[in-house]
Short mmCIF file of C-alpha atoms and ligand atoms in Angstrom, two decimals:
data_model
loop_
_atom_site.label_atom_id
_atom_site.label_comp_id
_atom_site.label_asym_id
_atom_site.label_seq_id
_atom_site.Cartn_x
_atom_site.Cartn_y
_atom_site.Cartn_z
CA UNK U 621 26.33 70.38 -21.35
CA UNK U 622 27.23 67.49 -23.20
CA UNK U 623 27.99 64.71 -20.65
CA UNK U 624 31.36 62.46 -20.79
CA UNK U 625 29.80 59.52 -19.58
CA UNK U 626 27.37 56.70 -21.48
CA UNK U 627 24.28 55.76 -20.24
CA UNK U 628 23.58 53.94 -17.22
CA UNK U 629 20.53 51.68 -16.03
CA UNK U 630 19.95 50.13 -12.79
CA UNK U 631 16.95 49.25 -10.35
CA UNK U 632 16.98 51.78 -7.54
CA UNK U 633 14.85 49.86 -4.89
CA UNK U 634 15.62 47.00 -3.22
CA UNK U 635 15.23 43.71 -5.63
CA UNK U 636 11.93 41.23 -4.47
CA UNK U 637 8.18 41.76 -4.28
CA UNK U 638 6.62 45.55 -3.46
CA UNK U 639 3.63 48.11 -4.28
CA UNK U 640 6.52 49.94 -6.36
CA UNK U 641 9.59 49.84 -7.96
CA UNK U 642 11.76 52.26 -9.22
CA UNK U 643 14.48 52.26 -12.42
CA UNK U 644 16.79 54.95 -12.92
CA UNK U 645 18.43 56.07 -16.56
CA UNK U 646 21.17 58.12 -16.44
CA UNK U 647 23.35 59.96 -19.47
CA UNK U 648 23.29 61.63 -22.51
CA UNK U 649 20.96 59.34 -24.12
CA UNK U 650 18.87 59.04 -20.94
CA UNK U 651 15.62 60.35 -22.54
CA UNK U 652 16.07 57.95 -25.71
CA UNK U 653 16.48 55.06 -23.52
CA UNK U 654 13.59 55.85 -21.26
CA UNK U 655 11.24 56.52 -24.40
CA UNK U 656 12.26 53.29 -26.00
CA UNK U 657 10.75 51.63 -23.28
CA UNK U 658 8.11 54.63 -22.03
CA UNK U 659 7.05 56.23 -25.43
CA UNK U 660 4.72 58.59 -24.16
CA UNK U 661 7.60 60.58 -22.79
CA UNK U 662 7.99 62.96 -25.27
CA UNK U 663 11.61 64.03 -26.83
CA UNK U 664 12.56 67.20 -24.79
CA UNK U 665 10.25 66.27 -21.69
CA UNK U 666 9.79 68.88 -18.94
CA UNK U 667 11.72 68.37 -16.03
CA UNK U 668 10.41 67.24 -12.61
CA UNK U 669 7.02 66.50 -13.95
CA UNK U 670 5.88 63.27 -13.85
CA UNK U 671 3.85 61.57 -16.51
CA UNK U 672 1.70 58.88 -16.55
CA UNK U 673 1.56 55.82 -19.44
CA UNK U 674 2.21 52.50 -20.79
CA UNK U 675 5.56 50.29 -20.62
CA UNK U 676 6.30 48.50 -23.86
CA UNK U 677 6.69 45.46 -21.84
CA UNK U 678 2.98 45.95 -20.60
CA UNK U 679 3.26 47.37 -17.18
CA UNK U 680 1.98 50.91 -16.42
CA UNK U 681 3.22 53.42 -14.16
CA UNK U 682 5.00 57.10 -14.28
CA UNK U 683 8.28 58.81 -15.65
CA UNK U 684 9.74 61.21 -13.93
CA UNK U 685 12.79 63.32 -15.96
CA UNK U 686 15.55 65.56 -14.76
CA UNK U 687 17.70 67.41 -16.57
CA UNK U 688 21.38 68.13 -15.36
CA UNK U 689 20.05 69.46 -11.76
CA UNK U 690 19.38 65.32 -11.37
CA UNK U 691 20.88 63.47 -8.46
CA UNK U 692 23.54 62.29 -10.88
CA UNK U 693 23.50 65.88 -12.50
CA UNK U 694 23.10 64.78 -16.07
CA UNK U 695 19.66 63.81 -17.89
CA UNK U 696 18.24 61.26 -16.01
CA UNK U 697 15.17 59.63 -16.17
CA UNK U 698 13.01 58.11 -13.00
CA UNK U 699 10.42 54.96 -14.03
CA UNK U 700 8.43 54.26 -11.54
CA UNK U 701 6.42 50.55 -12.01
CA UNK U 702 4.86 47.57 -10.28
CA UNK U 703 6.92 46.04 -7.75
CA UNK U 704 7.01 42.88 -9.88
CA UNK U 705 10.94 41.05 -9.92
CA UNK U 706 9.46 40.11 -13.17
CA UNK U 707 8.12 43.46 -14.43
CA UNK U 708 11.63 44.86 -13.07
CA UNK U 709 13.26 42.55 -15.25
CA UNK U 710 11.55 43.07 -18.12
CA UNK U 711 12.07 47.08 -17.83
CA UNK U 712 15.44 46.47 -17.37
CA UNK U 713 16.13 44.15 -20.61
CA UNK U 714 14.40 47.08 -22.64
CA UNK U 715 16.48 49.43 -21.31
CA UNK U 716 19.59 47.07 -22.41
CA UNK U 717 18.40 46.79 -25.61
CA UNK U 718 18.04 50.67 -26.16
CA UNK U 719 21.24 50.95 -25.68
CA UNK U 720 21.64 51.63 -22.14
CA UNK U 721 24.75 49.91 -19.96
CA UNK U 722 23.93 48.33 -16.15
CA UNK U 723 25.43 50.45 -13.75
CA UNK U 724 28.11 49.06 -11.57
CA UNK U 725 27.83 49.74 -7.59
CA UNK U 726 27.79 53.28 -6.46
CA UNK U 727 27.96 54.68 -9.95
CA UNK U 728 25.22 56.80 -9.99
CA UNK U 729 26.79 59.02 -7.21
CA UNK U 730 30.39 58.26 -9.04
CA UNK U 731 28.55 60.54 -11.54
CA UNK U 732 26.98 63.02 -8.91
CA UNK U 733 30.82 63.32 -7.24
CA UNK U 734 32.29 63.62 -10.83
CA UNK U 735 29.67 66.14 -11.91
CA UNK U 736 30.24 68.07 -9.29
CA UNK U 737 26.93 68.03 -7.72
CA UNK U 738 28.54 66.67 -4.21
CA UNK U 739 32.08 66.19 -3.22
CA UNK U 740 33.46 63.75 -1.94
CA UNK U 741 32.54 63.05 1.22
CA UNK U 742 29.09 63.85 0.87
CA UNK U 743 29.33 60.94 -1.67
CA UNK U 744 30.79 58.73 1.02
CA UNK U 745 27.68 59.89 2.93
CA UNK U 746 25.77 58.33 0.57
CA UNK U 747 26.96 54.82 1.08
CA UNK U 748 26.51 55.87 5.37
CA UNK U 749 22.98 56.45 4.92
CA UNK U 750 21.89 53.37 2.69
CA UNK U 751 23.68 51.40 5.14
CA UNK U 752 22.75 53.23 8.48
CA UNK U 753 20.36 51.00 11.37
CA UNK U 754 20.10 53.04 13.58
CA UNK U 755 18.90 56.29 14.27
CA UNK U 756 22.01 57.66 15.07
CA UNK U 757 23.69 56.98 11.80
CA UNK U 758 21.54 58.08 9.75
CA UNK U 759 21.36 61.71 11.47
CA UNK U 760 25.23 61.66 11.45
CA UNK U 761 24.99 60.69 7.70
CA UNK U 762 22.79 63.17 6.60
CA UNK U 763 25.06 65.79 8.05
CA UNK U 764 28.06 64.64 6.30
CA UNK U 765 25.40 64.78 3.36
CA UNK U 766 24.67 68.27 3.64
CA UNK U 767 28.66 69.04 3.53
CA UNK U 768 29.36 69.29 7.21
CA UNK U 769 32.83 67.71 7.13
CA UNK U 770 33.94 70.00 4.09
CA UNK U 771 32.36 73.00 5.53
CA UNK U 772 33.88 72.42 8.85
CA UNK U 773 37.61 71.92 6.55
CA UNK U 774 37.40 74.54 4.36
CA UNK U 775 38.79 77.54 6.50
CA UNK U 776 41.60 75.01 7.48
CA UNK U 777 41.85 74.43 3.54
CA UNK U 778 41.79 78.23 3.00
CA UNK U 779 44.50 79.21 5.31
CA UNK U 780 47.44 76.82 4.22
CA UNK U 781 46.58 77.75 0.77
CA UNK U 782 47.07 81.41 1.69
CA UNK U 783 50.32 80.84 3.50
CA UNK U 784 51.26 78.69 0.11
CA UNK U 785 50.58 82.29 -1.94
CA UNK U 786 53.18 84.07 0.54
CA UNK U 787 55.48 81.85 0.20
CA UNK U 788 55.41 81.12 -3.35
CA UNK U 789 55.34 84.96 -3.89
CA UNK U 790 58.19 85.69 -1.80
CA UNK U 791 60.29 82.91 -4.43
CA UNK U 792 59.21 85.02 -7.57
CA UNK U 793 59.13 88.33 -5.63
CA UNK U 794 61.43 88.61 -2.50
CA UNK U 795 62.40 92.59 -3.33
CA UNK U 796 59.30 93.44 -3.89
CA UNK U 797 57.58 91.40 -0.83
CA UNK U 798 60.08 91.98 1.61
CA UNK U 799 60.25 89.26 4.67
CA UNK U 800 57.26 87.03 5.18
CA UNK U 801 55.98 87.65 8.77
CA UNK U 802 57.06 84.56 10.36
CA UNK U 803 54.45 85.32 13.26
CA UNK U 804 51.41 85.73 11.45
CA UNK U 805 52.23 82.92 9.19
CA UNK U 806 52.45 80.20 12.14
CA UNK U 807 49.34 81.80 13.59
CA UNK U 808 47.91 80.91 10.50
CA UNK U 809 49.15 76.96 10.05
CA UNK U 810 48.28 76.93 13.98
CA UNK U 811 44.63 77.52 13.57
CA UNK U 812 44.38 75.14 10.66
CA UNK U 813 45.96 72.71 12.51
CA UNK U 814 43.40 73.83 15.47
CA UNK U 815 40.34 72.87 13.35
CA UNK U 816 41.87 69.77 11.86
CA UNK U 817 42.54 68.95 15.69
CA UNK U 818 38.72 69.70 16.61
CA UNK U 819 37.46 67.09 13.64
CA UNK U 820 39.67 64.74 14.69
CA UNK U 821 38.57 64.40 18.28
CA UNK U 822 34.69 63.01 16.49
CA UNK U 823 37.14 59.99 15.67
CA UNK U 824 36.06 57.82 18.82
CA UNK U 825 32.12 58.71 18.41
CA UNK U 826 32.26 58.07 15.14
CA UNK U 827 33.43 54.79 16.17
CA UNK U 828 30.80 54.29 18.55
CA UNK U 829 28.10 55.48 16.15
CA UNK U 830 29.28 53.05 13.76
CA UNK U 831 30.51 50.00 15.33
CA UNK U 832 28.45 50.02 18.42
CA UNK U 833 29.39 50.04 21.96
CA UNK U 834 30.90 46.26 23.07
CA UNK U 835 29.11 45.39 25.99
CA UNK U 836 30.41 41.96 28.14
CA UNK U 837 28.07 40.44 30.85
CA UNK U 838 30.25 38.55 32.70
CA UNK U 839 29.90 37.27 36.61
CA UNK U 840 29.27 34.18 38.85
CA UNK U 841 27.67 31.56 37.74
CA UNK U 842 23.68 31.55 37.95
CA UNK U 843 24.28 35.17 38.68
CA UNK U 844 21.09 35.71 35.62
CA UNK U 845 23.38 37.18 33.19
CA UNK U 846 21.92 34.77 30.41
CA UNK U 847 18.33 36.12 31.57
CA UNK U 848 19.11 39.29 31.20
CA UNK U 849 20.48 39.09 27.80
CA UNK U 850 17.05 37.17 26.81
CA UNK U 851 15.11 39.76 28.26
CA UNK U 852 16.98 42.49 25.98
CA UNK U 853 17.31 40.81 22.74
CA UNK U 854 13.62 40.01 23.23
CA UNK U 855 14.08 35.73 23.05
CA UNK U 856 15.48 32.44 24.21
CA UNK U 857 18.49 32.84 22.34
CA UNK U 858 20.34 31.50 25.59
CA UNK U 859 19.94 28.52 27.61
CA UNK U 860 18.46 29.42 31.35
CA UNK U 861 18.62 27.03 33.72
CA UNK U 862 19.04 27.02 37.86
CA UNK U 863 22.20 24.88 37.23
CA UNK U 864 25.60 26.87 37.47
CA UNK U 865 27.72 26.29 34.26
CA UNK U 866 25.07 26.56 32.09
CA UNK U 867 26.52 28.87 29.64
CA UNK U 868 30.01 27.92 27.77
CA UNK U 869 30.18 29.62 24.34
CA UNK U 870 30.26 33.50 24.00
CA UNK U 871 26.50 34.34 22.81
CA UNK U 872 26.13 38.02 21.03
CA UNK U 873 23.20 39.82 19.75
CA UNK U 874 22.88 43.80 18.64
CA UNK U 875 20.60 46.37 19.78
CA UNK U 876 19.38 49.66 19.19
CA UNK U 877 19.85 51.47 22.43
CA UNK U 878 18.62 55.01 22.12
CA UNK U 879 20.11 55.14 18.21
CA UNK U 880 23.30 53.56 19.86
CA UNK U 881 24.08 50.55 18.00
CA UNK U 882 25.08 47.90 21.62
CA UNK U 883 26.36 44.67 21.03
CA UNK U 884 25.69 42.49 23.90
CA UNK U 885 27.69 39.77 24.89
CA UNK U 886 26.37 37.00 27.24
CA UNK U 887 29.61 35.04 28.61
CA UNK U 888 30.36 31.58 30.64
CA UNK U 889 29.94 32.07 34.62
CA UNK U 890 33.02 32.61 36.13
CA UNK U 891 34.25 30.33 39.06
CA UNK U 892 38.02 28.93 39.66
CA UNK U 893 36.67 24.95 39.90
CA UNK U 894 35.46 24.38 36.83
CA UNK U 895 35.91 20.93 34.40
CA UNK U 896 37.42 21.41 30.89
CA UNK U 897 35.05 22.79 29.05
CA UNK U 898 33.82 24.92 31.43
CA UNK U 899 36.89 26.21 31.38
CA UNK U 900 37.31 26.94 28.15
CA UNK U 901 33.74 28.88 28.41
CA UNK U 902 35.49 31.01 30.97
CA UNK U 903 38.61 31.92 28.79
CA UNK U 904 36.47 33.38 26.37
CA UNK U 905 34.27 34.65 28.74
CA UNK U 906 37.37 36.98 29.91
CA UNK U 907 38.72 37.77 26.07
CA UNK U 908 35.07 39.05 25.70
CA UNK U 909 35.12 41.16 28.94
CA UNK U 910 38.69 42.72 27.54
CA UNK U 911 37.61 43.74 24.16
CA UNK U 912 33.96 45.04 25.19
CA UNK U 913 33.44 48.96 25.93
CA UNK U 914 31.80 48.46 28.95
CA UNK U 915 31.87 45.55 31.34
CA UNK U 916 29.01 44.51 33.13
CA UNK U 917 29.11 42.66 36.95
CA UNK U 918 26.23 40.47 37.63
CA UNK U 919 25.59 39.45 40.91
CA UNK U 920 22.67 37.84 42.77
CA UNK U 921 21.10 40.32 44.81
CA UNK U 922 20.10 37.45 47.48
CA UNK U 923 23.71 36.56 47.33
CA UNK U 924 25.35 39.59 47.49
CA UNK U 925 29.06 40.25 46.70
CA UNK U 926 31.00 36.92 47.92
CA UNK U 927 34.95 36.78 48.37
CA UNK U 928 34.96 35.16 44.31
CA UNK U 929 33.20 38.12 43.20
CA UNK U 930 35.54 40.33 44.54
CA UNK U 931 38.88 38.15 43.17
CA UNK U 932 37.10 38.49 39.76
CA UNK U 933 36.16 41.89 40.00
CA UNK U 934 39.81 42.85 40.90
CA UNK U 935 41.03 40.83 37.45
CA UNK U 936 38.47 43.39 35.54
CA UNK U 937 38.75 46.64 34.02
CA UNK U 938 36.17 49.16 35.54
CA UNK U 939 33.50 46.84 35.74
CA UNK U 940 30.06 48.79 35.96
CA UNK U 941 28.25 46.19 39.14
CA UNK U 942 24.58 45.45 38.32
CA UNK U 943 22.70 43.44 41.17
CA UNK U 944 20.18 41.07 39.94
CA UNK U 945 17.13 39.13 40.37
CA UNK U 946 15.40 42.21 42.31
CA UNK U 947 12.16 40.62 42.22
CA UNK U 948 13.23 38.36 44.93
CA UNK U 949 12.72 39.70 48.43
CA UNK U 950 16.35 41.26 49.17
CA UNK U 951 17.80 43.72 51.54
CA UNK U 952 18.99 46.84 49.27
CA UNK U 953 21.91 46.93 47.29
CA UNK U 954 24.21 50.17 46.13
CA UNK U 955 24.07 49.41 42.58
CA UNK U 956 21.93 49.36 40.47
CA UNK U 957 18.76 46.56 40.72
CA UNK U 958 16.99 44.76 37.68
CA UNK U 959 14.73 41.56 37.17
CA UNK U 960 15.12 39.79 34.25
CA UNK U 961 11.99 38.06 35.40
CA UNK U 962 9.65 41.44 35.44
CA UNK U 963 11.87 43.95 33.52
CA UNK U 964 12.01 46.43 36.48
CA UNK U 965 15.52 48.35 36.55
CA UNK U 966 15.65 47.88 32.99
CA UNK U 967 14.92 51.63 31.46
CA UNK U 968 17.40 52.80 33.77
CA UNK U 969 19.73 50.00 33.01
CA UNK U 970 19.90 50.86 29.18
CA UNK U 971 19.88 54.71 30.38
CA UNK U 972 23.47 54.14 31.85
CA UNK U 973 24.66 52.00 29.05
CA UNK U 974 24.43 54.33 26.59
CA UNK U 975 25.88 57.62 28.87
CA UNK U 976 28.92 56.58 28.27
CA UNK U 977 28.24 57.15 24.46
CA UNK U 978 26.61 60.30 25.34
CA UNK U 979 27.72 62.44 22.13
CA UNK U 980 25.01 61.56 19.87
CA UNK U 981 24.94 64.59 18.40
CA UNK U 982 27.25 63.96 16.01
CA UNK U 983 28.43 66.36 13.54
CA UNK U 984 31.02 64.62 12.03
CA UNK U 985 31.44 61.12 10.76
CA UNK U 986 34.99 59.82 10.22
CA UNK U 987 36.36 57.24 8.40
CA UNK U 988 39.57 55.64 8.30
CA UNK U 989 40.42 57.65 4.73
CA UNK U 990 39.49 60.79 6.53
CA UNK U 991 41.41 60.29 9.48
CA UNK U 992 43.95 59.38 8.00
CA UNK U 993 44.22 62.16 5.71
CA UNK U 994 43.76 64.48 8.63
CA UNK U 995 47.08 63.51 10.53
CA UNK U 996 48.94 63.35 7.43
CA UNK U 997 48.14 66.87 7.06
CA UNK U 998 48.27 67.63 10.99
CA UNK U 999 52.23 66.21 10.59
CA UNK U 1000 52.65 68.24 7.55
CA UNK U 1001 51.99 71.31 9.33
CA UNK U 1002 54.00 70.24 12.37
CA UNK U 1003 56.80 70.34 9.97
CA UNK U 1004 55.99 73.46 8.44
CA UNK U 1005 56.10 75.09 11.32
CA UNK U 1006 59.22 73.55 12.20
CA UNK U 1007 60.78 74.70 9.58
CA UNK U 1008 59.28 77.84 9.96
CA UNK U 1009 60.71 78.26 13.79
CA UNK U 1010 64.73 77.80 12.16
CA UNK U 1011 63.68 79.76 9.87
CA UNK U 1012 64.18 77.60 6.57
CA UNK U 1013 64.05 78.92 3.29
CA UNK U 1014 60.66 79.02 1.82
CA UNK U 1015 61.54 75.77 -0.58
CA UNK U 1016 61.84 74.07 2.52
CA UNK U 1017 58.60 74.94 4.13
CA UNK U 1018 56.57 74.79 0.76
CA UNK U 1019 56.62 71.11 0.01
CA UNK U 1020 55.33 70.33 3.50
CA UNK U 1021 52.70 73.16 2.86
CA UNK U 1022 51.50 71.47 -0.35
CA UNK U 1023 51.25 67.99 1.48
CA UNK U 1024 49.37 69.17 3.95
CA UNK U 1025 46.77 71.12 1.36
CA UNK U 1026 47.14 67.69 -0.51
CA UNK U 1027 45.32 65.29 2.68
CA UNK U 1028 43.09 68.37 2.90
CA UNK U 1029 41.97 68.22 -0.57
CA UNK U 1030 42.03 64.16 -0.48
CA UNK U 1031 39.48 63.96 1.75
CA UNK U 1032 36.65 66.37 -0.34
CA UNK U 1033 37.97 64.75 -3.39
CA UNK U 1034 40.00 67.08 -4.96
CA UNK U 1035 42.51 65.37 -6.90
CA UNK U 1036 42.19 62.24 -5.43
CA UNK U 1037 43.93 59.26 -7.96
CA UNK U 1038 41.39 57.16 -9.44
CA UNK U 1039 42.01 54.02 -7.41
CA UNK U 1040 41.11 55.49 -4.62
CA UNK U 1041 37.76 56.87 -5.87
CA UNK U 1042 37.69 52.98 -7.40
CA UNK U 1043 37.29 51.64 -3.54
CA UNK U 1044 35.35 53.83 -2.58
CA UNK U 1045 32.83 53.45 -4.90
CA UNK U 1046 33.28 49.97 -4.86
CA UNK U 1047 31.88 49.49 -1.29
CA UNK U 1048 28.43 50.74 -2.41
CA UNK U 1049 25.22 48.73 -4.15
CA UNK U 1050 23.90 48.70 -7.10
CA UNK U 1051 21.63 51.74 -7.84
CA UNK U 1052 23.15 54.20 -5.70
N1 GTP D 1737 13.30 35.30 39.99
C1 GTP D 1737 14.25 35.52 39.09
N2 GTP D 1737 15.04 34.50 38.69
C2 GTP D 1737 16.01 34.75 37.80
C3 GTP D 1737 16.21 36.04 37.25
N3 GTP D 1737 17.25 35.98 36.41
C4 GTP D 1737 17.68 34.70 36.39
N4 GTP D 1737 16.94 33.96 37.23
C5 GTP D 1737 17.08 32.51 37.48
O1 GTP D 1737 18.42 32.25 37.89
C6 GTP D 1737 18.90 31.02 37.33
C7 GTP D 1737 20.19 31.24 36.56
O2 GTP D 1737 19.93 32.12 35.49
P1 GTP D 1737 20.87 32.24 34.22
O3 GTP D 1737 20.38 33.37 33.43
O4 GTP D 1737 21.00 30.92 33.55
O5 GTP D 1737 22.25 32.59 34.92
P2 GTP D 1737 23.69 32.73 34.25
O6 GTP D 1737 24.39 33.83 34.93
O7 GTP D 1737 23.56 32.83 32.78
O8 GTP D 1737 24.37 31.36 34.65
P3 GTP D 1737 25.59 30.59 33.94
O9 GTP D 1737 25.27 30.46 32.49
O10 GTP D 1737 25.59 29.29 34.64
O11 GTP D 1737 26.80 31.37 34.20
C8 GTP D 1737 17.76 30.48 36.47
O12 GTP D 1737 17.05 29.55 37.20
C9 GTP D 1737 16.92 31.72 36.20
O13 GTP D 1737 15.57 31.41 35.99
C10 GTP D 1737 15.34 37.10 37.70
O14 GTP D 1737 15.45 38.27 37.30
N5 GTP D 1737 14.41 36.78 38.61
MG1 MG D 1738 24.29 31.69 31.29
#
């Protein structure tokens, strides 16, 4: 099949020194290109078999062809060379100069979505992947690769559409058909609205997954909570010492927590005498605790709980109390006990932090297109089936229907207007 697009070039690894690097040519003219450059790639080469040669520009290395069953499912052409910037470069101006265009960012799976080799969330998935850091991410993203958000839509997808045909028959056909079961038909939106329902509730996860859980260390001063956030980003990003005050800005540093993405947030000691700046430190010390996921009480276990601690606990929302400095002698606490100093507690410590974000299996990964879509269609249906219950005429009923279908088919990228494909497609990189 003759393809509608031009040809595309573009690296395909990341840009700077490496054992290899890889160029991808994509379109019609994919093998010309490729041999212009690679001429011991013969005219009609066989697919999926690499071959080894010269580069005109002097490197050596392999080609590896596809034919329309390519990741951008049109001819396409893999080159595969020293991980030279400058033998990169020189590949790429040959490629130019056989006539080849440089791909823009996310192009190559533009071409993949408008091929129809993946729709359009899996293309989305793309961009997930590339950009996931943690574990996590990427397992979510390779599901949403493999088509588990439009597998899990589809029967919703399938159902409206049938109602649709029963209605839009009955217009054309109402002697024939005879009354539409009102029954059966809002048992049908209902499920569809049951499964759009079920995908929507992966929204906070999703979240998680993606943003990270917010976690505030707040407490007394000198409680350790700048310690502690040393210990677990693994250096002196904070300033320790045994005089109270010592911390005034917010400090924040991300971790991988069991493939949780946990952004950690060491905050000013709080205390009600404190000089200016101080308290400053402590007002953003609180505007931290109130926008974090989880808030974390530090305490001195040779201390204990004091009447302060329990004034600034009471201020707090569900703060999770972690006693501290348990290498010192100490009599026992009822939370939980860690040393900064030796690192005991701490497994157990990062153990709770994540339960809260226990749903790591995640099959579904949301974005804000998607979830938007989804209650666009969920209030679509709502309406239907309003309309439904006082038993509107089917003209009534069918525009809602068709909305509804319409979010639906949005989010796998049916008929989706080219500006939106424009931003998605904008947020990827080069070579993807
Ligand atoms: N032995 C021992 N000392 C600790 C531990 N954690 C902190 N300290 C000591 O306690 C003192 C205060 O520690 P910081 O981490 O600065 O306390 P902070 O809560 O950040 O204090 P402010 O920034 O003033 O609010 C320092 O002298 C630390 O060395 C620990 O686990 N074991
Ligand atoms: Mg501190």
């Amino acid at each position: 099949m003759e393809s509608p697009f031009d040809t595309i070039v573009a690296p395909i690894t990341a840009p700077g020194r490496a054992a290899v690097a890889a160029v991808r040519v994509s379109g019609p003219n994919a093998y010309l290109v490729a041999r212009a450059t690679f001429p011991s790639l013969p005219l009609e080469p066989e697919p999926r078999k690499a071959i080894y040669g010269w580069f005109r520009h002097g490197d050596d290395g392999l080609a590896l062809p596809f034919s329309s069953d390519s990741y951008t499912g049109e001819p396409c052409v893999e080159l595969f060379i020293h991980g030279s910037p400058t033998s990169v470069r020189m590949l790429m101006d040959d490629c130019l100069a056989a006539g080849a265009r440089l791909a823009g960012p996310g192009e190559f799976t533009l071409r993949a979505f408008a091929n129809g080799r993946i729709d359009l969330s899996q293309a989305e998935a793309v961009a997930e992947t590339v950009d996931a850091q943690t574990q996590t991410q990427l397992k979510a993203a390779g599901g949403q690769l493999a088509g588990a958000l439009a597998r899990a839509l589809q029967p919703a997808l399938d159902r409206v559409e049938e109602t649709i045909v029963l209605y839009e028959a009955t217009l054309d056909f109402s002697e024939e058909i005879g009354p539409i079961n009102s029954l059966e038909t809002v048992d049908a939106i209902r499920k569809a609205e049951a499964t759009i329902s079920e995908v929507l509730q992966w929204e906070r996860p999703t979240q998680l997954v993606r943003e990270g859980l917010r976690v505030a260390l707040v407490g007394r001063p000198n409680a350790g909570k700048s310690s502690l956030f040393n210990r677990l980003a693994g250096s002196d990003r904070a300033i320790v010492t045994p005089i109270p005050g010592t911390t005034r800005d917010v400090l924040e540093t991300t971790l991988d927590v069991r493939g949780i993405p946990v952004t950690l947030f060491d905050t000013a000691g709080l205390r009600s005498k404190a000089e200016t700046v101080e308290q400053i430190g402590i007002q953003r010390a609180i505007s931290a605790a109130r926008h974090a996921h989880v808030i974390l009480y530090l305490y001195d276990c040779q201390i204990g709980l004091i009447e302060e601690d329990t004034r600034n606990l009471h201020a707090l929302e569900s703060p999770v109390l972690i006693a501290t400095k348990a290498d010192l002698p100490h009599s026992p606490t009822k939370d939980l006990e860690v040393s900064a100093e030796t690192g005991d507690g701490l497994t157990k410590f990062l153990d709770q932090l994540v339960d809260s974000a226990a749903e790591i299996e995640l099959p579904y990964l949301l974005n804000p297109r998607h979830t938007s879509a989804l209650r666009n269609a969920q209030n679509a249906l709502g309406e239907a089936i309003a309309g439904i219950g006082v038993e509107a005429a089917p003209e009534l009923i069918l525009p809602a229907l068709y909305h509804a279908t319409g979010e639906l088919r949005q989010i796998l990228g049916l008929g989706v207007a080219p500006d939106v494909l424009d931003q998605i497609f904008a947020k990827f990189c080069i070579g993807k």
